Amino acid sequence: MALANPGKTIKETAAKAAEKAKEVGGRTAELAANAAQNVAEGAANELAKARIRIYQPLSRTEFEAPDFDIPKLIIVEDNGSRENIDVMKGAIGWTSKDAGVTVLHLYEREVERSGIQFYPYAESWSVYYVDKFGTRYVNIDKFFDIMQDERRAELFEIAYSLGAKKCTIETYEYAKKVKVGEGRRTRKVKPEVDDVDISCSVTGEISAEALKVVERKSVATQSFKGSDTPVEPKLKWYADNAEITQLVRARCDKDSDNKIHEYHKVIKNSSCAGMTANAAAKVNAVLEKLDAEANIDIKGEYKNEQRRFFKIDIEF
């Protein structure tokens, strides 16, 4: 059967084919565009995740979550720190981890709302470590001095509560020194004796002797009216000190007529240290790595604390 108008039919068929191709091509282009957009969005998401892993922003929601444990070490940061980093938008600070220690970097503007107690106060670029009792964060530059003052204050409070007439507390520190003798040979040596480094050139037989010299650092005295009705004090630093708790029991025993009239005791700081040796070493390592603003050597201060002790004399 012959076609009435084969040219027209071919043109119509070609037009339909072209329209179909255009339609298919359009869908293909759309699919390709969508795929490209998905790839771009996926790449952006992965980049954002990578930046979050790098900068570790901390949101208020994360901070206030019941399972969030506030790290023992906090650095109060200036409000402008990292302000131009996109993933830090809306964050209250960030966290970092070095030497096995997690650090909270908290913006100064968030201090009050955080509910964290900073002692003596919070300021930018300062480092704080939690006290032994987990109640507040103490400026690391003043940490060991504050702990020392509080232990001494508690001893005075104990004496007062137990009815003392006079209490004197002397603070001492062991200072290590080395005495080197002379002989017949000349040698350069750099030994270590009892944790003391020596660098010297001597003539003769070398002999070194480590000496522990006691130096008195301070003395403080308080006088009271005195009382024969002692009140049991609330112990904090010395709650686990057997001799202090025995003194409290002896003075507060209402059924005994054999009251203590004098008390003399040497109490080492090492028995109630504010920080462990392991913690001091880790904090020192973290601060060195972060180049944080700390004006003391934590490990050195810990060793100094271990060499200090109180001599307490109480008259009832």
PDB file of C-alpha atoms in Angstrom:
ATOM      1  CA  MET A   1       0.000   0.000   0.000  1.00  0.00           C
ATOM      2  CA  ALA A   2       1.485   3.313  -1.035  1.00  0.00           C
ATOM      3  CA  LEU A   3       1.841   6.209   1.380  1.00  0.00           C
ATOM      4  CA  ALA A   4      -0.225   9.262   0.497  1.00  0.00           C
ATOM      5  CA  ASN A   5       2.553  11.656   1.401  1.00  0.00           C
ATOM      6  CA  PRO A   6       5.769   9.830   2.268  1.00  0.00           C
ATOM      7  CA  GLY A   7       7.760  13.069   2.698  1.00  0.00           C
ATOM      8  CA  LYS A   8       5.305  14.404   5.237  1.00  0.00           C
ATOM      9  CA  THR A   9       5.227  11.127   7.121  1.00  0.00           C
ATOM     10  CA  ILE A  10       9.016  10.987   7.322  1.00  0.00           C
ATOM     11  CA  LYS A  11       9.150  14.570   8.575  1.00  0.00           C
ATOM     12  CA  GLU A  12       6.536  13.887  11.229  1.00  0.00           C
ATOM     13  CA  THR A  13       8.378  10.770  12.341  1.00  0.00           C
ATOM     14  CA  ALA A  14      11.667  12.638  12.464  1.00  0.00           C
ATOM     15  CA  ALA A  15      10.082  15.451  14.472  1.00  0.00           C
ATOM     16  CA  LYS A  16       8.632  13.022  16.982  1.00  0.00           C
ATOM     17  CA  ALA A  17      11.980  11.289  17.248  1.00  0.00           C
ATOM     18  CA  ALA A  18      13.719  14.601  17.807  1.00  0.00           C
ATOM     19  CA  GLU A  19      11.185  15.594  20.448  1.00  0.00           C
ATOM     20  CA  LYS A  20      11.630  12.235  22.179  1.00  0.00           C
ATOM     21  CA  ALA A  21      15.384  12.612  22.071  1.00  0.00           C
ATOM     22  CA  LYS A  22      15.098  16.100  23.474  1.00  0.00           C
ATOM     23  CA  GLU A  23      12.889  14.811  26.263  1.00  0.00           C
ATOM     24  CA  VAL A  24      15.280  11.954  27.064  1.00  0.00           C
ATOM     25  CA  GLY A  25      18.251  14.291  26.842  1.00  0.00           C
ATOM     26  CA  GLY A  26      16.581  16.719  29.218  1.00  0.00           C
ATOM     27  CA  ARG A  27      15.958  14.009  31.780  1.00  0.00           C
ATOM     28  CA  THR A  28      19.536  12.804  31.381  1.00  0.00           C
ATOM     29  CA  ALA A  29      20.879  16.306  31.905  1.00  0.00           C
ATOM     30  CA  GLU A  30      18.641  16.745  34.930  1.00  0.00           C
ATOM     31  CA  LEU A  31      19.801  13.443  36.374  1.00  0.00           C
ATOM     32  CA  ALA A  32      23.400  14.423  35.720  1.00  0.00           C
ATOM     33  CA  ALA A  33      22.865  17.799  37.393  1.00  0.00           C
ATOM     34  CA  ASN A  34      21.212  16.167  40.406  1.00  0.00           C
ATOM     35  CA  ALA A  35      24.036  13.651  40.642  1.00  0.00           C
ATOM     36  CA  ALA A  36      26.617  16.427  40.502  1.00  0.00           C
ATOM     37  CA  GLN A  37      24.745  18.347  43.195  1.00  0.00           C
ATOM     38  CA  ASN A  38      24.589  15.248  45.404  1.00  0.00           C
ATOM     39  CA  VAL A  39      28.316  14.685  44.947  1.00  0.00           C
ATOM     40  CA  ALA A  40      29.009  18.316  45.809  1.00  0.00           C
ATOM     41  CA  GLU A  41      26.784  18.179  48.883  1.00  0.00           C
ATOM     42  CA  GLY A  42      28.394  14.912  49.966  1.00  0.00           C
ATOM     43  CA  ALA A  43      31.850  16.392  49.570  1.00  0.00           C
ATOM     44  CA  ALA A  44      30.787  19.488  51.527  1.00  0.00           C
ATOM     45  CA  ASN A  45      29.374  17.298  54.305  1.00  0.00           C
ATOM     46  CA  GLU A  46      32.565  15.261  54.498  1.00  0.00           C
ATOM     47  CA  LEU A  47      34.610  18.446  54.570  1.00  0.00           C
ATOM     48  CA  ALA A  48      32.444  19.814  57.384  1.00  0.00           C
ATOM     49  CA  LYS A  49      32.842  16.568  59.328  1.00  0.00           C
ATOM     50  CA  ALA A  50      36.597  16.740  58.824  1.00  0.00           C
ATOM     51  CA  ARG A  51      36.673  20.331  60.078  1.00  0.00           C
ATOM     52  CA  ILE A  52      34.570  19.356  63.097  1.00  0.00           C
ATOM     53  CA  ARG A  53      37.051  16.574  63.885  1.00  0.00           C
ATOM     54  CA  ILE A  54      39.897  19.082  63.619  1.00  0.00           C
ATOM     55  CA  TYR A  55      38.376  21.939  65.618  1.00  0.00           C
ATOM     56  CA  GLN A  56      36.181  19.893  68.007  1.00  0.00           C
ATOM     57  CA  PRO A  57      33.527  22.596  68.596  1.00  0.00           C
ATOM     58  CA  LEU A  58      31.414  22.134  71.731  1.00  0.00           C
ATOM     59  CA  SER A  59      27.774  23.143  71.572  1.00  0.00           C
ATOM     60  CA  ARG A  60      25.691  24.171  74.551  1.00  0.00           C
ATOM     61  CA  THR A  61      23.485  21.122  74.020  1.00  0.00           C
ATOM     62  CA  GLU A  62      26.506  18.803  74.241  1.00  0.00           C
ATOM     63  CA  PHE A  63      27.845  20.620  77.307  1.00  0.00           C
ATOM     64  CA  GLU A  64      24.518  20.431  79.152  1.00  0.00           C
ATOM     65  CA  ALA A  65      23.922  16.764  78.288  1.00  0.00           C
ATOM     66  CA  PRO A  66      23.745  14.521  81.399  1.00  0.00           C
ATOM     67  CA  ASP A  67      26.516  12.262  80.100  1.00  0.00           C
ATOM     68  CA  PHE A  68      29.016  15.074  79.454  1.00  0.00           C
ATOM     69  CA  ASP A  69      31.901  14.928  81.918  1.00  0.00           C
ATOM     70  CA  ILE A  70      33.669  18.248  82.385  1.00  0.00           C
ATOM     71  CA  PRO A  71      37.430  17.671  81.938  1.00  0.00           C
ATOM     72  CA  LYS A  72      39.752  18.311  84.867  1.00  0.00           C
ATOM     73  CA  LEU A  73      41.718  20.884  82.893  1.00  0.00           C
ATOM     74  CA  ILE A  74      40.080  24.048  81.523  1.00  0.00           C
ATOM     75  CA  ILE A  75      41.544  26.941  79.560  1.00  0.00           C
ATOM     76  CA  VAL A  76      39.445  30.103  79.470  1.00  0.00           C
ATOM     77  CA  GLU A  77      39.749  31.421  75.925  1.00  0.00           C
ATOM     78  CA  ASP A  78      39.364  34.911  74.533  1.00  0.00           C
ATOM     79  CA  ASN A  79      35.967  35.438  72.905  1.00  0.00           C
ATOM     80  CA  GLY A  80      37.621  36.164  69.569  1.00  0.00           C
ATOM     81  CA  SER A  81      39.479  32.851  69.359  1.00  0.00           C
ATOM     82  CA  ARG A  82      38.510  30.890  66.233  1.00  0.00           C
ATOM     83  CA  GLU A  83      35.684  33.338  65.517  1.00  0.00           C
ATOM     84  CA  ASN A  84      36.289  33.142  61.742  1.00  0.00           C
ATOM     85  CA  ILE A  85      36.015  29.351  61.567  1.00  0.00           C
ATOM     86  CA  ASP A  86      32.638  28.273  60.184  1.00  0.00           C
ATOM     87  CA  VAL A  87      32.159  25.145  62.320  1.00  0.00           C
ATOM     88  CA  MET A  88      32.708  27.190  65.504  1.00  0.00           C
ATOM     89  CA  LYS A  89      29.573  29.264  64.924  1.00  0.00           C
ATOM     90  CA  GLY A  90      27.302  29.012  67.969  1.00  0.00           C
ATOM     91  CA  ALA A  91      29.865  26.968  69.971  1.00  0.00           C
ATOM     92  CA  ILE A  92      30.645  27.730  73.623  1.00  0.00           C
ATOM     93  CA  GLY A  93      34.211  26.586  73.108  1.00  0.00           C
ATOM     94  CA  TRP A  94      35.989  23.430  72.014  1.00  0.00           C
ATOM     95  CA  THR A  95      37.809  20.386  73.355  1.00  0.00           C
ATOM     96  CA  SER A  96      41.264  18.997  72.666  1.00  0.00           C
ATOM     97  CA  LYS A  97      43.211  15.959  73.821  1.00  0.00           C
ATOM     98  CA  ASP A  98      46.946  15.711  74.361  1.00  0.00           C
ATOM     99  CA  ALA A  99      49.089  13.375  76.476  1.00  0.00           C
ATOM    100  CA  GLY A 100      45.936  11.438  77.335  1.00  0.00           C
ATOM    101  CA  VAL A 101      44.333  14.516  78.909  1.00  0.00           C
ATOM    102  CA  THR A 102      41.127  16.088  77.617  1.00  0.00           C
ATOM    103  CA  VAL A 103      41.065  19.881  77.817  1.00  0.00           C
ATOM    104  CA  LEU A 104      37.990  22.100  77.737  1.00  0.00           C
ATOM    105  CA  HIS A 105      38.588  25.435  76.012  1.00  0.00           C
ATOM    106  CA  LEU A 106      35.751  27.634  77.260  1.00  0.00           C
ATOM    107  CA  TYR A 107      34.993  31.086  75.899  1.00  0.00           C
ATOM    108  CA  GLU A 108      35.156  33.773  78.588  1.00  0.00           C
ATOM    109  CA  ARG A 109      31.622  34.930  77.716  1.00  0.00           C
ATOM    110  CA  GLU A 110      30.329  31.450  78.638  1.00  0.00           C
ATOM    111  CA  VAL A 111      31.933  31.268  82.098  1.00  0.00           C
ATOM    112  CA  GLU A 112      28.973  32.542  84.112  1.00  0.00           C
ATOM    113  CA  ARG A 113      26.391  30.503  82.243  1.00  0.00           C
ATOM    114  CA  SER A 114      28.499  27.343  82.488  1.00  0.00           C
ATOM    115  CA  GLY A 115      27.944  27.132  86.248  1.00  0.00           C
ATOM    116  CA  ILE A 116      31.607  26.187  86.756  1.00  0.00           C
ATOM    117  CA  GLN A 117      33.265  27.778  89.783  1.00  0.00           C
ATOM    118  CA  PHE A 118      36.634  29.305  88.936  1.00  0.00           C
ATOM    119  CA  TYR A 119      38.976  30.358  91.724  1.00  0.00           C
ATOM    120  CA  PRO A 120      39.978  33.027  92.464  1.00  0.00           C
ATOM    121  CA  TYR A 121      38.253  34.231  89.258  1.00  0.00           C
ATOM    122  CA  ALA A 122      38.101  33.441  85.550  1.00  0.00           C
ATOM    123  CA  GLU A 123      40.036  35.390  82.957  1.00  0.00           C
ATOM    124  CA  SER A 124      41.060  34.875  79.341  1.00  0.00           C
ATOM    125  CA  TRP A 125      44.239  32.948  78.533  1.00  0.00           C
ATOM    126  CA  SER A 126      44.309  31.388  82.000  1.00  0.00           C
ATOM    127  CA  VAL A 127      44.537  27.692  82.854  1.00  0.00           C
ATOM    128  CA  TYR A 128      42.511  26.014  85.612  1.00  0.00           C
ATOM    129  CA  TYR A 129      42.686  22.571  87.213  1.00  0.00           C
ATOM    130  CA  VAL A 130      39.976  20.969  89.319  1.00  0.00           C
ATOM    131  CA  ASP A 131      40.709  20.768  93.032  1.00  0.00           C
ATOM    132  CA  LYS A 132      41.037  17.507  94.932  1.00  0.00           C
ATOM    133  CA  PHE A 133      37.371  17.568  95.912  1.00  0.00           C
ATOM    134  CA  GLY A 134      35.967  18.286  92.457  1.00  0.00           C
ATOM    135  CA  THR A 135      34.149  21.421  93.589  1.00  0.00           C
ATOM    136  CA  ARG A 136      35.960  24.191  91.677  1.00  0.00           C
ATOM    137  CA  TYR A 137      38.655  24.962  89.159  1.00  0.00           C
ATOM    138  CA  VAL A 138      41.744  26.709  90.530  1.00  0.00           C
ATOM    139  CA  ASN A 139      44.112  28.914  88.531  1.00  0.00           C
ATOM    140  CA  ILE A 140      47.087  26.669  87.800  1.00  0.00           C
ATOM    141  CA  ASP A 141      49.596  29.470  88.485  1.00  0.00           C
ATOM    142  CA  LYS A 142      48.301  29.729  92.056  1.00  0.00           C
ATOM    143  CA  PHE A 143      47.188  26.123  92.507  1.00  0.00           C
ATOM    144  CA  PHE A 144      49.843  24.845  94.911  1.00  0.00           C
ATOM    145  CA  ASP A 145      49.981  28.046  96.977  1.00  0.00           C
ATOM    146  CA  ILE A 146      46.189  28.036  97.381  1.00  0.00           C
ATOM    147  CA  MET A 147      46.178  24.384  98.432  1.00  0.00           C
ATOM    148  CA  GLN A 148      48.925  25.140 100.953  1.00  0.00           C
ATOM    149  CA  ASP A 149      47.018  28.091 102.413  1.00  0.00           C
ATOM    150  CA  GLU A 150      43.816  26.053 102.705  1.00  0.00           C
ATOM    151  CA  ARG A 151      45.518  23.195 104.527  1.00  0.00           C
ATOM    152  CA  ARG A 152      47.023  25.633 107.013  1.00  0.00           C
ATOM    153  CA  ALA A 153      43.666  27.398 107.471  1.00  0.00           C
ATOM    154  CA  GLU A 154      41.983  24.073 108.174  1.00  0.00           C
ATOM    155  CA  LEU A 155      44.525  23.270 110.881  1.00  0.00           C
ATOM    156  CA  PHE A 156      43.781  26.613 112.560  1.00  0.00           C
ATOM    157  CA  GLU A 157      40.060  25.892 112.289  1.00  0.00           C
ATOM    158  CA  ILE A 158      40.561  22.479 113.893  1.00  0.00           C
ATOM    159  CA  ALA A 159      42.465  24.037 116.801  1.00  0.00           C
ATOM    160  CA  TYR A 160      39.777  26.696 117.277  1.00  0.00           C
ATOM    161  CA  SER A 161      36.898  24.196 117.166  1.00  0.00           C
ATOM    162  CA  LEU A 162      38.627  21.953 119.700  1.00  0.00           C
ATOM    163  CA  GLY A 163      38.911  24.806 122.199  1.00  0.00           C
ATOM    164  CA  ALA A 164      42.569  25.759 121.789  1.00  0.00           C
ATOM    165  CA  LYS A 165      44.088  28.780 123.520  1.00  0.00           C
ATOM    166  CA  LYS A 166      46.972  29.084 121.095  1.00  0.00           C
ATOM    167  CA  CYS A 167      48.011  27.480 117.822  1.00  0.00           C
ATOM    168  CA  THR A 168      51.310  27.994 116.000  1.00  0.00           C
ATOM    169  CA  ILE A 169      51.978  26.584 112.540  1.00  0.00           C
ATOM    170  CA  GLU A 170      55.431  26.705 110.999  1.00  0.00           C
ATOM    171  CA  THR A 171      55.978  25.856 107.340  1.00  0.00           C
ATOM    172  CA  TYR A 172      59.200  24.092 106.395  1.00  0.00           C
ATOM    173  CA  GLU A 173      60.731  22.753 103.213  1.00  0.00           C
ATOM    174  CA  TYR A 174      63.476  20.244 102.613  1.00  0.00           C
ATOM    175  CA  ALA A 175      66.126  21.798 100.340  1.00  0.00           C
ATOM    176  CA  LYS A 176      68.489  19.345  98.664  1.00  0.00           C
ATOM    177  CA  LYS A 177      72.139  20.315  98.440  1.00  0.00           C
ATOM    178  CA  VAL A 178      75.253  18.445  97.352  1.00  0.00           C
ATOM    179  CA  LYS A 179      78.700  18.568  98.943  1.00  0.00           C
ATOM    180  CA  VAL A 180      81.617  17.580  96.676  1.00  0.00           C
ATOM    181  CA  GLY A 181      85.074  16.678  98.051  1.00  0.00           C
ATOM    182  CA  GLU A 182      88.523  17.136  96.412  1.00  0.00           C
ATOM    183  CA  GLY A 183      91.329  14.635  95.654  1.00  0.00           C
ATOM    184  CA  ARG A 184      94.078  13.917  93.132  1.00  0.00           C
ATOM    185  CA  ARG A 185      92.473  13.798  89.659  1.00  0.00           C
ATOM    186  CA  THR A 186      90.853  16.315  87.365  1.00  0.00           C
ATOM    187  CA  ARG A 187      87.612  15.222  85.753  1.00  0.00           C
ATOM    188  CA  LYS A 188      84.478  16.780  84.309  1.00  0.00           C
ATOM    189  CA  VAL A 189      81.371  15.100  85.584  1.00  0.00           C
ATOM    190  CA  LYS A 190      77.635  15.537  85.257  1.00  0.00           C
ATOM    191  CA  PRO A 191      76.089  13.054  87.677  1.00  0.00           C
ATOM    192  CA  GLU A 192      72.684  13.038  89.324  1.00  0.00           C
ATOM    193  CA  VAL A 193      72.511  12.564  93.074  1.00  0.00           C
ATOM    194  CA  ASP A 194      69.166  12.123  94.816  1.00  0.00           C
ATOM    195  CA  ASP A 195      67.311  13.926  91.987  1.00  0.00           C
ATOM    196  CA  VAL A 196      69.874  16.771  92.023  1.00  0.00           C
ATOM    197  CA  ASP A 197      71.721  17.394  88.733  1.00  0.00           C
ATOM    198  CA  ILE A 198      75.414  18.313  89.101  1.00  0.00           C
ATOM    199  CA  SER A 199      77.652  19.865  86.450  1.00  0.00           C
ATOM    200  CA  CYS A 200      81.190  20.424  87.676  1.00  0.00           C
ATOM    201  CA  SER A 201      84.914  20.114  87.030  1.00  0.00           C
ATOM    202  CA  VAL A 202      86.887  19.020  90.069  1.00  0.00           C
ATOM    203  CA  THR A 203      90.439  18.043  90.864  1.00  0.00           C
ATOM    204  CA  GLY A 204      91.003  14.818  92.699  1.00  0.00           C
ATOM    205  CA  GLU A 205      88.875  11.915  93.725  1.00  0.00           C
ATOM    206  CA  ILE A 206      85.258  12.822  93.317  1.00  0.00           C
ATOM    207  CA  SER A 207      82.900  12.231  96.181  1.00  0.00           C
ATOM    208  CA  ALA A 208      79.400  13.653  96.448  1.00  0.00           C
ATOM    209  CA  GLU A 209      77.063  13.652  99.377  1.00  0.00           C
ATOM    210  CA  ALA A 210      73.408  14.614  99.157  1.00  0.00           C
ATOM    211  CA  LEU A 211      72.293  16.677 102.116  1.00  0.00           C
ATOM    212  CA  LYS A 212      68.750  17.488 103.138  1.00  0.00           C
ATOM    213  CA  VAL A 213      68.643  20.941 104.661  1.00  0.00           C
ATOM    214  CA  VAL A 214      65.471  22.066 106.400  1.00  0.00           C
ATOM    215  CA  GLU A 215      64.481  25.655 105.744  1.00  0.00           C
ATOM    216  CA  ARG A 216      61.677  27.437 107.574  1.00  0.00           C
ATOM    217  CA  LYS A 217      59.490  29.320 105.101  1.00  0.00           C
ATOM    218  CA  SER A 218      56.877  30.898 107.357  1.00  0.00           C
ATOM    219  CA  VAL A 219      55.333  30.922 110.815  1.00  0.00           C
ATOM    220  CA  ALA A 220      51.801  31.885 111.837  1.00  0.00           C
ATOM    221  CA  THR A 221      50.170  32.035 115.278  1.00  0.00           C
ATOM    222  CA  GLN A 222      46.576  32.438 116.400  1.00  0.00           C
ATOM    223  CA  SER A 223      45.443  32.920 119.985  1.00  0.00           C
ATOM    224  CA  PHE A 224      41.947  32.226 121.331  1.00  0.00           C
ATOM    225  CA  LYS A 225      40.055  32.538 124.600  1.00  0.00           C
ATOM    226  CA  GLY A 226      39.967  28.766 124.874  1.00  0.00           C
ATOM    227  CA  SER A 227      37.043  26.466 125.650  1.00  0.00           C
ATOM    228  CA  ASP A 228      36.425  23.249 127.556  1.00  0.00           C
ATOM    229  CA  THR A 229      33.414  22.448 125.344  1.00  0.00           C
ATOM    230  CA  PRO A 230      35.020  21.502 122.025  1.00  0.00           C
ATOM    231  CA  VAL A 231      32.998  21.214 118.844  1.00  0.00           C
ATOM    232  CA  GLU A 232      33.835  18.500 116.325  1.00  0.00           C
ATOM    233  CA  PRO A 233      35.244  20.274 113.256  1.00  0.00           C
ATOM    234  CA  LYS A 234      34.301  19.431 109.691  1.00  0.00           C
ATOM    235  CA  LEU A 235      37.410  17.866 108.179  1.00  0.00           C
ATOM    236  CA  LYS A 236      38.262  18.270 104.536  1.00  0.00           C
ATOM    237  CA  TRP A 237      41.969  18.001 103.813  1.00  0.00           C
ATOM    238  CA  TYR A 238      42.632  15.968 106.947  1.00  0.00           C
ATOM    239  CA  ALA A 239      39.567  13.735 106.917  1.00  0.00           C
ATOM    240  CA  ASP A 240      41.798  10.691 106.265  1.00  0.00           C
ATOM    241  CA  ASN A 241      44.678  11.719 108.530  1.00  0.00           C
ATOM    242  CA  ALA A 242      44.652   9.184 111.372  1.00  0.00           C
ATOM    243  CA  GLU A 243      46.492  11.419 113.867  1.00  0.00           C
ATOM    244  CA  ILE A 244      44.267  14.448 113.284  1.00  0.00           C
ATOM    245  CA  THR A 245      41.108  12.345 113.584  1.00  0.00           C
ATOM    246  CA  GLN A 246      42.500  10.835 116.800  1.00  0.00           C
ATOM    247  CA  LEU A 247      43.080  14.347 118.178  1.00  0.00           C
ATOM    248  CA  VAL A 248      39.485  15.282 117.363  1.00  0.00           C
ATOM    249  CA  ARG A 249      38.125  12.170 119.076  1.00  0.00           C
ATOM    250  CA  ALA A 250      40.282  12.725 122.152  1.00  0.00           C
ATOM    251  CA  ARG A 251      39.195  16.338 122.576  1.00  0.00           C
ATOM    252  CA  CYS A 252      35.532  15.645 121.854  1.00  0.00           C
ATOM    253  CA  ASP A 253      35.189  12.617 124.156  1.00  0.00           C
ATOM    254  CA  LYS A 254      32.663  13.881 126.701  1.00  0.00           C
ATOM    255  CA  ASP A 255      33.034  10.783 128.876  1.00  0.00           C
ATOM    256  CA  SER A 256      36.766  11.217 129.439  1.00  0.00           C
ATOM    257  CA  ASP A 257      38.392  13.407 132.080  1.00  0.00           C
ATOM    258  CA  ASN A 258      41.810  12.876 130.557  1.00  0.00           C
ATOM    259  CA  LYS A 259      41.776  15.785 128.112  1.00  0.00           C
ATOM    260  CA  ILE A 260      44.682  16.716 125.851  1.00  0.00           C
ATOM    261  CA  HIS A 261      46.360  19.959 126.955  1.00  0.00           C
ATOM    262  CA  GLU A 262      49.096  20.142 124.339  1.00  0.00           C
ATOM    263  CA  TYR A 263      49.525  18.813 120.826  1.00  0.00           C
ATOM    264  CA  HIS A 264      52.730  18.859 118.760  1.00  0.00           C
ATOM    265  CA  LYS A 265      52.884  17.325 115.316  1.00  0.00           C
ATOM    266  CA  VAL A 266      54.730  17.402 111.983  1.00  0.00           C
ATOM    267  CA  ILE A 267      52.381  16.957 109.023  1.00  0.00           C
ATOM    268  CA  LYS A 268      53.797  16.369 105.558  1.00  0.00           C
ATOM    269  CA  ASN A 269      52.045  17.845 102.532  1.00  0.00           C
ATOM    270  CA  SER A 270      52.565  14.562 100.733  1.00  0.00           C
ATOM    271  CA  SER A 271      49.950  13.034 103.034  1.00  0.00           C
ATOM    272  CA  CYS A 272      47.245  15.251 101.520  1.00  0.00           C
ATOM    273  CA  ALA A 273      48.589  16.431  98.169  1.00  0.00           C
ATOM    274  CA  GLY A 274      46.416  18.563  95.919  1.00  0.00           C
ATOM    275  CA  MET A 275      47.542  16.728  92.779  1.00  0.00           C
ATOM    276  CA  THR A 276      49.047  13.324  92.049  1.00  0.00           C
ATOM    277  CA  ALA A 277      52.487  12.901  90.481  1.00  0.00           C
ATOM    278  CA  ASN A 278      50.931  11.342  87.379  1.00  0.00           C
ATOM    279  CA  ALA A 279      48.467  14.227  86.985  1.00  0.00           C
ATOM    280  CA  ALA A 280      51.246  16.808  87.422  1.00  0.00           C
ATOM    281  CA  ALA A 281      53.341  15.162  84.698  1.00  0.00           C
ATOM    282  CA  LYS A 282      50.412  14.981  82.282  1.00  0.00           C
ATOM    283  CA  VAL A 283      49.271  18.550  82.904  1.00  0.00           C
ATOM    284  CA  ASN A 284      52.830  19.748  82.379  1.00  0.00           C
ATOM    285  CA  ALA A 285      53.049  17.873  79.058  1.00  0.00           C
ATOM    286  CA  VAL A 286      49.716  19.241  77.860  1.00  0.00           C
ATOM    287  CA  LEU A 287      50.553  22.851  78.684  1.00  0.00           C
ATOM    288  CA  GLU A 288      53.905  22.588  76.928  1.00  0.00           C
ATOM    289  CA  LYS A 289      52.286  21.139  73.814  1.00  0.00           C
ATOM    290  CA  LEU A 290      49.497  23.727  73.740  1.00  0.00           C
ATOM    291  CA  ASP A 291      51.935  26.519  74.570  1.00  0.00           C
ATOM    292  CA  ALA A 292      49.379  27.631  77.164  1.00  0.00           C
ATOM    293  CA  GLU A 293      49.866  30.667  79.379  1.00  0.00           C
ATOM    294  CA  ALA A 294      51.140  29.030  82.571  1.00  0.00           C
ATOM    295  CA  ASN A 295      53.884  30.711  84.548  1.00  0.00           C
ATOM    296  CA  ILE A 296      55.006  27.717  86.588  1.00  0.00           C
ATOM    297  CA  ASP A 297      56.517  24.297  86.045  1.00  0.00           C
ATOM    298  CA  ILE A 298      53.798  21.949  87.298  1.00  0.00           C
ATOM    299  CA  LYS A 299      56.120  18.985  87.824  1.00  0.00           C
ATOM    300  CA  GLY A 300      58.588  21.184  89.678  1.00  0.00           C
ATOM    301  CA  GLU A 301      55.877  22.670  91.878  1.00  0.00           C
ATOM    302  CA  TYR A 302      54.577  19.188  92.655  1.00  0.00           C
ATOM    303  CA  LYS A 303      58.050  18.126  93.809  1.00  0.00           C
ATOM    304  CA  ASN A 304      58.336  21.267  95.926  1.00  0.00           C
ATOM    305  CA  GLU A 305      54.983  20.488  97.535  1.00  0.00           C
ATOM    306  CA  GLN A 306      56.185  16.993  98.430  1.00  0.00           C
ATOM    307  CA  ARG A 307      59.143  18.523 100.285  1.00  0.00           C
ATOM    308  CA  ARG A 308      57.029  20.857 102.418  1.00  0.00           C
ATOM    309  CA  PHE A 309      55.569  20.117 105.827  1.00  0.00           C
ATOM    310  CA  PHE A 310      53.833  21.815 108.731  1.00  0.00           C
ATOM    311  CA  LYS A 311      54.999  21.802 112.333  1.00  0.00           C
ATOM    312  CA  ILE A 312      51.938  22.433 114.457  1.00  0.00           C
ATOM    313  CA  ASP A 313      51.867  23.271 118.174  1.00  0.00           C
ATOM    314  CA  ILE A 314      48.538  23.593 119.988  1.00  0.00           C
ATOM    315  CA  GLU A 315      47.896  24.615 123.600  1.00  0.00           C
ATOM    316  CA  PHE A 316      44.470  23.862 125.104  1.00  0.00           C
TER     317      PHE A 316
END
